[in-house]
GROMACS .gro file of C-alpha atoms in nm:
model
   93
    1MET     CA    1   0.000  -0.022   0.013
    2LYS     CA    2   0.288   0.258   0.059
    3ASN     CA    3   0.436   0.184  -0.274
    4MET     CA    4   0.128   0.249  -0.456
    5ILE     CA    5   0.077   0.570  -0.252
    6ALA     CA    6   0.465   0.645  -0.323
    7SER     CA    7   0.413   0.556  -0.708
    8VAL     CA    8   0.106   0.772  -0.746
    9ILE     CA    9   0.308   1.044  -0.576
   10ALA     CA   10   0.596   1.020  -0.793
   11LEU     CA   11   0.380   1.029  -1.123
   12VAL     CA   12   0.187   1.383  -0.980
   13LEU     CA   13   0.543   1.525  -0.922
   14GLY     CA   14   0.708   1.428  -1.227
   15PHE     CA   15   0.366   1.535  -1.436
   16PHE     CA   16   0.405   1.846  -1.243
   17THR     CA   17   0.807   1.866  -1.359
   18VAL     CA   18   0.736   1.813  -1.750
   19THR     CA   19   0.445   2.036  -1.750
   20PHE     CA   20   0.641   2.296  -1.575
   21ALA     CA   21   0.935   2.264  -1.808
   22ALA     CA   22   0.722   2.275  -2.073
   23VAL     CA   23   0.557   2.588  -1.952
   24MET     CA   24   0.869   2.761  -1.941
   25GLY     CA   25   1.031   2.642  -2.229
   26LEU     CA   26   0.763   2.794  -2.416
   27PHE     CA   27   0.763   3.108  -2.267
   28ILE     CA   28   1.176   3.124  -2.306
   29GLY     CA   29   1.155   3.034  -2.671
   30LEU     CA   30   0.854   3.309  -2.739
   31GLY     CA   31   1.095   3.562  -2.571
   32ALA     CA   32   1.368   3.476  -2.802
   33LEU     CA   33   1.180   3.508  -3.109
   34ILE     CA   34   1.044   3.833  -2.984
   35ALA     CA   35   1.413   3.935  -2.887
   36LYS     CA   36   1.622   3.789  -3.202
   37PRO     CA   37   1.581   4.114  -3.429
   38PHE     CA   38   1.612   4.342  -3.162
   39ILE     CA   39   1.963   4.162  -3.064
   40LYS     CA   40   2.055   4.126  -3.418
   41ARG     CA   41   2.012   4.499  -3.492
   42LYS     CA   42   2.201   4.588  -3.176
   43LEU     CA   43   2.512   4.343  -3.313
   44ASN     CA   44   2.501   4.509  -3.665
   45ALA     CA   45   2.567   4.833  -3.504
   46ALA     CA   46   2.797   4.763  -3.260
   47TYR     CA   47   2.971   4.578  -3.507
   48GLU     CA   48   2.950   4.886  -3.793
   49GLN     CA   49   3.085   5.131  -3.491
   50ALA     CA   50   3.373   4.888  -3.430
   51MET     CA   51   3.439   4.872  -3.772
   52GLN     CA   52   3.445   5.290  -3.796
   53GLN     CA   53   3.699   5.295  -3.490
   54GLN     CA   54   3.892   5.106  -3.647
   55GLY     CA   55   3.925   5.311  -3.990
   56PHE     CA   56   3.732   5.075  -4.243
   57ASN     CA   57   3.450   5.290  -4.432
   58THR     CA   58   3.099   5.025  -4.416
   59HIS     CA   59   2.875   5.265  -4.541
   60ALA     CA   60   3.039   5.165  -4.901
   61TYR     CA   61   2.950   4.813  -4.898
   62GLU     CA   62   2.577   4.854  -4.826
   63GLY     CA   63   2.343   4.795  -5.084
   64THR     CA   64   2.580   4.688  -5.344
   65GLY     CA   65   2.730   4.341  -5.451
   66SER     CA   66   3.081   4.479  -5.442
   67PRO     CA   67   3.318   4.738  -5.269
   68GLN     CA   68   3.313   5.111  -5.435
   69GLY     CA   69   3.670   5.100  -5.502
   70SER     CA   70   3.994   4.898  -5.549
   71THR     CA   71   4.240   5.063  -5.364
   72ILE     CA   72   4.392   4.928  -5.062
   73ASP     CA   73   4.561   5.215  -4.800
   74GLY     CA   74   4.904   5.087  -4.692
   75GLU     CA   75   5.258   5.027  -4.770
   76TYR     CA   76   5.342   4.838  -5.071
   77GLU     CA   77   5.646   4.694  -5.268
   78ASP     CA   78   5.640   4.762  -5.656
   79ILE     CA   79   5.738   4.378  -5.810
   80SER     CA   80   5.664   4.481  -6.186
   81HIS     CA   81   6.010   4.517  -6.239
   82ARG     CA   82   6.200   4.309  -5.980
   83ASN     CA   83   6.514   4.158  -6.178
   84THR     CA   84   6.460   3.809  -6.100
   85ALA     CA   85   6.860   3.706  -6.108
   86LYS     CA   86   6.890   3.957  -5.770
   87THR     CA   87   6.646   3.746  -5.579
   88GLY     CA   88   6.821   3.389  -5.658
   89SER     CA   89   6.615   3.078  -5.695
   90HIS     CA   90   6.344   3.147  -5.490
   91ARG     CA   91   6.083   3.009  -5.698
   92LEU     CA   92   5.839   2.768  -5.625
   93ALA     CA   93   5.862   2.434  -5.770
   0.00000   0.00000   0.00000
């Protein structure tokens, strides 16, 4: 008799636990679906701000499939007239 009562109490408690977990999961899922666009917007704004602080122009790429220019800023070495005899045998096979 004690085992029957204990098993009924365990079943009721288990059902309550599963129901509570399902309801909480539902609310958390709905909250995530509602918050997703806001979080995405904030992340994009923070990324754009970080890129601007580092010196990149992010507005040039919006709305187009390719960048607006082909200039890369920085130091470079002109290799168009490099003499291969001076460089030695540094060729790839």
